[in-house]
Tab-separated table of C-alpha atoms in Angstrom:
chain	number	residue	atom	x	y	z
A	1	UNK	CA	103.454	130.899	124.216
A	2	UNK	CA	106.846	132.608	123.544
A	3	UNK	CA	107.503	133.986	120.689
A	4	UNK	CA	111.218	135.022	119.151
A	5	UNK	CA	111.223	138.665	117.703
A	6	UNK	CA	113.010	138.717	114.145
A	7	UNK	CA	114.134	141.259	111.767
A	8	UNK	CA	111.999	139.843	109.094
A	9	UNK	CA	109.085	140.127	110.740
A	10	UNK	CA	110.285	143.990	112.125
A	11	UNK	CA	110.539	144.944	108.535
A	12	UNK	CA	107.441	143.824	107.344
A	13	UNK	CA	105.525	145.891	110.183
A	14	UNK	CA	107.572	148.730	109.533
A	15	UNK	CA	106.998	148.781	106.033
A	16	UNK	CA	103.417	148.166	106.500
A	17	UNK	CA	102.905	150.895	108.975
A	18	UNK	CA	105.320	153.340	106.620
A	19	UNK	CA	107.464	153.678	109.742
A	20	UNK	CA	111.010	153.999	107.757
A	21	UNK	CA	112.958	155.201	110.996
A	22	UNK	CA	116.473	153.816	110.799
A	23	UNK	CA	116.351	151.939	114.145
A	24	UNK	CA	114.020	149.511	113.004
A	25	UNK	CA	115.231	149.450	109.096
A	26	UNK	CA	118.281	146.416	108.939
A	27	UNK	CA	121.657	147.372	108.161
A	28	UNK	CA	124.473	144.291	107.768
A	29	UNK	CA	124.906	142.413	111.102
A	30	UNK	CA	123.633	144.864	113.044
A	31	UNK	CA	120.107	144.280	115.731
A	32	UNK	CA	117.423	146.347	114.895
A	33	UNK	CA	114.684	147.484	117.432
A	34	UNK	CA	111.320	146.666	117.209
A	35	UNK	CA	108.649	149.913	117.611
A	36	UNK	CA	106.606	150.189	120.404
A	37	UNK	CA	103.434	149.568	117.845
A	38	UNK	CA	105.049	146.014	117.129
A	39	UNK	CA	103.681	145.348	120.316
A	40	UNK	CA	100.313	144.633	118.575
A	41	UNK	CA	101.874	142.004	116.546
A	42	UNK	CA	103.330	139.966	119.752
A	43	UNK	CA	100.439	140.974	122.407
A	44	UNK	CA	97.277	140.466	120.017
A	45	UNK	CA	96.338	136.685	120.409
A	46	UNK	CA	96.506	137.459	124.311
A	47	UNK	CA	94.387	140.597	124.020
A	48	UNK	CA	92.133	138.892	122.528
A	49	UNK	CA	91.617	135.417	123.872
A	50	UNK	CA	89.524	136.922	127.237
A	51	UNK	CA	87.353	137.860	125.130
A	52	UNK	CA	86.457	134.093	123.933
A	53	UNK	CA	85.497	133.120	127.848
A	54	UNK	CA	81.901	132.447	127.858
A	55	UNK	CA	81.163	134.781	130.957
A	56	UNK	CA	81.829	137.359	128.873
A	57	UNK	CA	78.847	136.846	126.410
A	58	UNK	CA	80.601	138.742	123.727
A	59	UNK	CA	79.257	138.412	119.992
A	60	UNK	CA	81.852	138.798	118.290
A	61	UNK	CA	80.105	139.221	115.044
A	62	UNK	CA	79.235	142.420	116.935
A	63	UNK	CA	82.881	143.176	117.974
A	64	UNK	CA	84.265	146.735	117.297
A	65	UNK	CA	87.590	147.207	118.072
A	66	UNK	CA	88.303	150.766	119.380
A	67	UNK	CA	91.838	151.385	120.926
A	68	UNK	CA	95.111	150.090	121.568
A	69	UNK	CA	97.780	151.435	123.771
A	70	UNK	CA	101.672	151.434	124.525
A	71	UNK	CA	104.033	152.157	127.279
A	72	UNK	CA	107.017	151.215	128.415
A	73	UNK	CA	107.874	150.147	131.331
A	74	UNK	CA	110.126	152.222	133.623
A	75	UNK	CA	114.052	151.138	133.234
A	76	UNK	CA	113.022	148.704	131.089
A	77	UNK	CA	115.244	148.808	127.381
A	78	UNK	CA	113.514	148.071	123.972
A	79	UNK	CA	112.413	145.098	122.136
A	80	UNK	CA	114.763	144.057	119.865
A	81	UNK	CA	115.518	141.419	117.208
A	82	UNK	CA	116.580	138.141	119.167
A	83	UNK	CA	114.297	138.885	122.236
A	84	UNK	CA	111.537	136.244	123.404
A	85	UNK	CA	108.932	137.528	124.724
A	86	UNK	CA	105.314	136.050	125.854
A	87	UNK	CA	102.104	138.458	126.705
A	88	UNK	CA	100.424	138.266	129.939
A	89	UNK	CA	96.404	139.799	129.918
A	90	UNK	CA	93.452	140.225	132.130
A	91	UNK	CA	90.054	141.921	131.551
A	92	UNK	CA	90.189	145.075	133.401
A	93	UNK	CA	86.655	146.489	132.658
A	94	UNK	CA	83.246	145.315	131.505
A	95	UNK	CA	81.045	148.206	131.645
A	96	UNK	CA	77.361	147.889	130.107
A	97	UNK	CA	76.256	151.019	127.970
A	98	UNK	CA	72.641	151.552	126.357
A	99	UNK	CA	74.384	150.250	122.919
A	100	UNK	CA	76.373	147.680	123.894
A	101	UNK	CA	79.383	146.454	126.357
A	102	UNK	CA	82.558	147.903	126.361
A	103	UNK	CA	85.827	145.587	127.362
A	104	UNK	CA	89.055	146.506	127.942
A	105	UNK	CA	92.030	143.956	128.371
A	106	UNK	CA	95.599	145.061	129.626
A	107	UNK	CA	98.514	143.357	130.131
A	108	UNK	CA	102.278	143.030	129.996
A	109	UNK	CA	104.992	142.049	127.212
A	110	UNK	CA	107.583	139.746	129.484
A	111	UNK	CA	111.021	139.178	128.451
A	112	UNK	CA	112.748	136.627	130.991
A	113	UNK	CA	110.133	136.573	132.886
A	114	UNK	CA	110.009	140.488	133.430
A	115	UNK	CA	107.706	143.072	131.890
A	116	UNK	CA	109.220	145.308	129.790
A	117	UNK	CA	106.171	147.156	128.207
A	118	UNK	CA	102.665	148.102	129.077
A	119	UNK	CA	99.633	147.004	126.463
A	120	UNK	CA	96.081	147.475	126.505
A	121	UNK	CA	92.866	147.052	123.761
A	122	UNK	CA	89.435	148.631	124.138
A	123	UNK	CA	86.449	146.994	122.249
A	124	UNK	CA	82.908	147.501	122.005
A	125	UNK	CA	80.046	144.732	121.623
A	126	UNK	CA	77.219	146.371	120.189
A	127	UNK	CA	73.666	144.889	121.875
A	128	UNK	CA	71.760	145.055	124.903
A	129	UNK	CA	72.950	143.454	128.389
A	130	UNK	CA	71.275	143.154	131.380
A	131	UNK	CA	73.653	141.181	133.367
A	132	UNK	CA	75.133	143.614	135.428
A	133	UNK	CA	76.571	141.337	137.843
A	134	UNK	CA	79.682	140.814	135.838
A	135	UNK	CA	80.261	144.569	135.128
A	136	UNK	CA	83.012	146.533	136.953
A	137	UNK	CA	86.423	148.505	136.079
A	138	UNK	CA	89.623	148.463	137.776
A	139	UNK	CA	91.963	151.329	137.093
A	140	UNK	CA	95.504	151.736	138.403
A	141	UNK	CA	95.518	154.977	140.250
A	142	UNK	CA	98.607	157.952	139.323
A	143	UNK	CA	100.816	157.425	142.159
A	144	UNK	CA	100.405	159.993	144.942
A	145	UNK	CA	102.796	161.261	147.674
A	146	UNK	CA	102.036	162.775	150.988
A	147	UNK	CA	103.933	164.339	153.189
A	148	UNK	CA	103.377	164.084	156.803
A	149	UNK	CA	104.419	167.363	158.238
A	150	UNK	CA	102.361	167.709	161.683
A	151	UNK	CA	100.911	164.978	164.006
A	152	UNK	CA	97.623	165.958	163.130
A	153	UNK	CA	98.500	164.628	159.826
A	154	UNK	CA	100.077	161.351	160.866
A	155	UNK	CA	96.855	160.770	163.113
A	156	UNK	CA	94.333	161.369	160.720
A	157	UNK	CA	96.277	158.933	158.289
A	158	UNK	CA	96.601	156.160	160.996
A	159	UNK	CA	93.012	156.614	161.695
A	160	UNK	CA	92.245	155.000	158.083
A	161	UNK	CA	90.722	151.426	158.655
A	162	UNK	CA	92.175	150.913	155.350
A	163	UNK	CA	96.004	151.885	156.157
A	164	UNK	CA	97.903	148.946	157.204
A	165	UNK	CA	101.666	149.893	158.612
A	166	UNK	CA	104.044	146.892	157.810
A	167	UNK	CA	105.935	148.120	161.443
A	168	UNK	CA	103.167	149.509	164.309
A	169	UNK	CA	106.259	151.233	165.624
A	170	UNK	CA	107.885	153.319	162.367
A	171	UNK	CA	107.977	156.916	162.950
A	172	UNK	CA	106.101	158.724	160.264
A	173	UNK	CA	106.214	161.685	161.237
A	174	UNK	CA	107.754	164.844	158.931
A	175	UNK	CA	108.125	161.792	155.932
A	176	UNK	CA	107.244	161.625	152.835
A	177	UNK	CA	105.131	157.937	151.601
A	178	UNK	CA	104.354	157.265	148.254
A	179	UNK	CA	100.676	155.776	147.526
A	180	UNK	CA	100.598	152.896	144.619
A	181	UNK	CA	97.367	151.505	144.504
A	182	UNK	CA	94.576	150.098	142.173
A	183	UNK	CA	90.837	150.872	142.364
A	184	UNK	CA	88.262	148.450	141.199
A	185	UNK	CA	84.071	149.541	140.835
A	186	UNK	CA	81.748	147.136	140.001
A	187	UNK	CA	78.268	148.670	138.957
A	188	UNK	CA	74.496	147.986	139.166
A	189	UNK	CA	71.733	148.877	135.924
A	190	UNK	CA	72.116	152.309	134.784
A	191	UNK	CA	76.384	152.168	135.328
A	192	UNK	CA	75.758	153.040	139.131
A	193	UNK	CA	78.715	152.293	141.150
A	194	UNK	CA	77.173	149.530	143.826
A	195	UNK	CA	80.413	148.541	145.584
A	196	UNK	CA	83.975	149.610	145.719
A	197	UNK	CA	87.736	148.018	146.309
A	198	UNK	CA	91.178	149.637	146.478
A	199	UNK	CA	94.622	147.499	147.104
A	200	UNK	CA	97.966	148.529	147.016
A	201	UNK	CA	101.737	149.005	148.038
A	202	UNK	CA	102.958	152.320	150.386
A	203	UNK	CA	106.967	153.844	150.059
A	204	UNK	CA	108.705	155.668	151.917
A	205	UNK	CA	110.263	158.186	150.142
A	206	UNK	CA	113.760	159.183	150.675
A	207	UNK	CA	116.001	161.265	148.673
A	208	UNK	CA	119.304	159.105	149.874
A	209	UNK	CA	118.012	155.865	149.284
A	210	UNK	CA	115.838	153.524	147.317
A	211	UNK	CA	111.938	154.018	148.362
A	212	UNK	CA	111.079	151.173	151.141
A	213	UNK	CA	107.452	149.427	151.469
A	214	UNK	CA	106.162	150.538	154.597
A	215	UNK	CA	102.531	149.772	154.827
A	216	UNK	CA	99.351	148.136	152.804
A	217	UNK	CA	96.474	149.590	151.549
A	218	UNK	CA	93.381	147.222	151.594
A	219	UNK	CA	89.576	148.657	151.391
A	220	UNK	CA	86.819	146.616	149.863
A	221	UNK	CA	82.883	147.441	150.926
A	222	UNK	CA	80.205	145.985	148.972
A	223	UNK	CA	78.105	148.876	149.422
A	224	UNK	CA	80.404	152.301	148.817
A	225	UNK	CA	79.221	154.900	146.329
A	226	UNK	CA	82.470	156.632	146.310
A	227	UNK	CA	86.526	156.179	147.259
A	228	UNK	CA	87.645	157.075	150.438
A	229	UNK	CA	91.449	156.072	149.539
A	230	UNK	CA	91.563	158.378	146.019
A	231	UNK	CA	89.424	161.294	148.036
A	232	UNK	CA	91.834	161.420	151.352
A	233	UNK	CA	94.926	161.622	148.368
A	234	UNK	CA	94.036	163.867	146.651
A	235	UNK	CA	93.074	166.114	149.408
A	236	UNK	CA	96.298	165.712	150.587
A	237	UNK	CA	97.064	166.695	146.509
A	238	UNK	CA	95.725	169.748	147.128
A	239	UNK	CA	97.476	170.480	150.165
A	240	UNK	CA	100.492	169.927	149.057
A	241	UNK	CA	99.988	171.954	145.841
A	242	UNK	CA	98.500	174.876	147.877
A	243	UNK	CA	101.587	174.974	150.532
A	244	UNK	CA	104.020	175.212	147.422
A	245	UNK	CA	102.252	177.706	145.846
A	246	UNK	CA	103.093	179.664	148.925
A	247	UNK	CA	106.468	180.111	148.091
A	248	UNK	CA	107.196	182.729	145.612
A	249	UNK	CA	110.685	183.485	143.962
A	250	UNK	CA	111.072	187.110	142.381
């Protein structure tokens, strides 16, 4: 549930962690900042609660934990003193190894109701599992831009089964369109990939106004080995990067 962030309980992680910086140290009336590591302390009951579902068949005399990781989200300003915040999570991967199973959970830290910082925990569950129905890893892709400089290049994008346009009619051509999207793998014995799925959001990109959702990105086949969405961007990648490096200022 919510929880209310307070100075006492800022100090004691900062003193705990020897982090002495004076942002997070109290000083008369003022509101101190919680670290981004104090995101532990407020994510950690969430991060770890997937891991209690029985589908999971975790040991968790067997647990190791292995990672933890911080961002913030973009625009968003830092915890402070006063804030309430709740932790949303989700299992992200389950991937089967000769040793064991290794989980990862991610999530978000919400203040009213909006995310304000990124958190994720690895773990390992030392054994041997043969369920490898269950196993699979979703990964949020970098976002990619392509620009669409020739017909030949709007053609071959609108030729992708898997590119939706929001309008049949918008004129793509000489734009730029901004690829967000998330790939998931699920895998077969021996950690080979036995299907593939990749969802997401497309912008337009414009320098004199706010980027606009102009299409969908929706793939999901049962029996692909590799990513056609991530291979056609970063081909475009590399176009792009070879075309600039074209252009040489003396």
């Amino acid at each position: 549930g919510p929880v209310t962030v307070s100075s006492n309980d800022v100090t004691a992680f900062t003193r705990c962690v020897g982090n002495f910086n004076d942002a997070f140290t109290k000083r008369g009336n003022r509101t101190i900042l919680a670290p981004m590591d104090y995101a532990i302390v407020l994510g950690w009951k969430a991060l770890m609660m997937p891991l209690f579902a029985g589908e999971l068949e975790c040991d968790l005399l067997k647990l190791v934990h292995l990672s933890n990781a911080f961002e913030m989200v973009d625009n968003a300003t830092p915890i402070r003193e006063g804030d309430v915040v709740s932790t949303e999570t989700k299992v992200t991967a389950i991937v089967n190894q000769e040793s064991g199973k290794r989980v990862r959970v991610e999530g978000h830290i919400l203040r009213d109701a909006q995310p304000v910082m990124k958190v994720a925990s690895e773990f390992f569950v030392r054994g041997a599992y043969t369920d490898h129905t269950a196993a699979f890893e979703s990964v949020k892709e970098p976002a990619m831009e392509v620009s669409l400089t020739s017909v030949k290049d709007v053609a071959v994008l609108m030729s992708k089964k898997w590119f939706q346009p929001c309008d049949e009619s918008l004129k793509m051509l000489n734009s730029k369109l901004r690829f967000k999207v998330e790939s998931t793998s699920h895998f077969k014995e021996g950690g080979v990939v036995s299907g593939i799925a990749v969802s997401g959001d497309v912008e337009l990109v414009s320098k004199s106004s706010k980027p606009i959702k102009v299409a969908r990105v929706s793939f999901d086949d049962a029996t692909a080995r590799k990513n056609p969405v991530v291979e056609y961007l970063k081909r475009q990648d590399r176009k792009s990067t070879r075309l600039n490096s074209s252009h040489i200022t003396i």
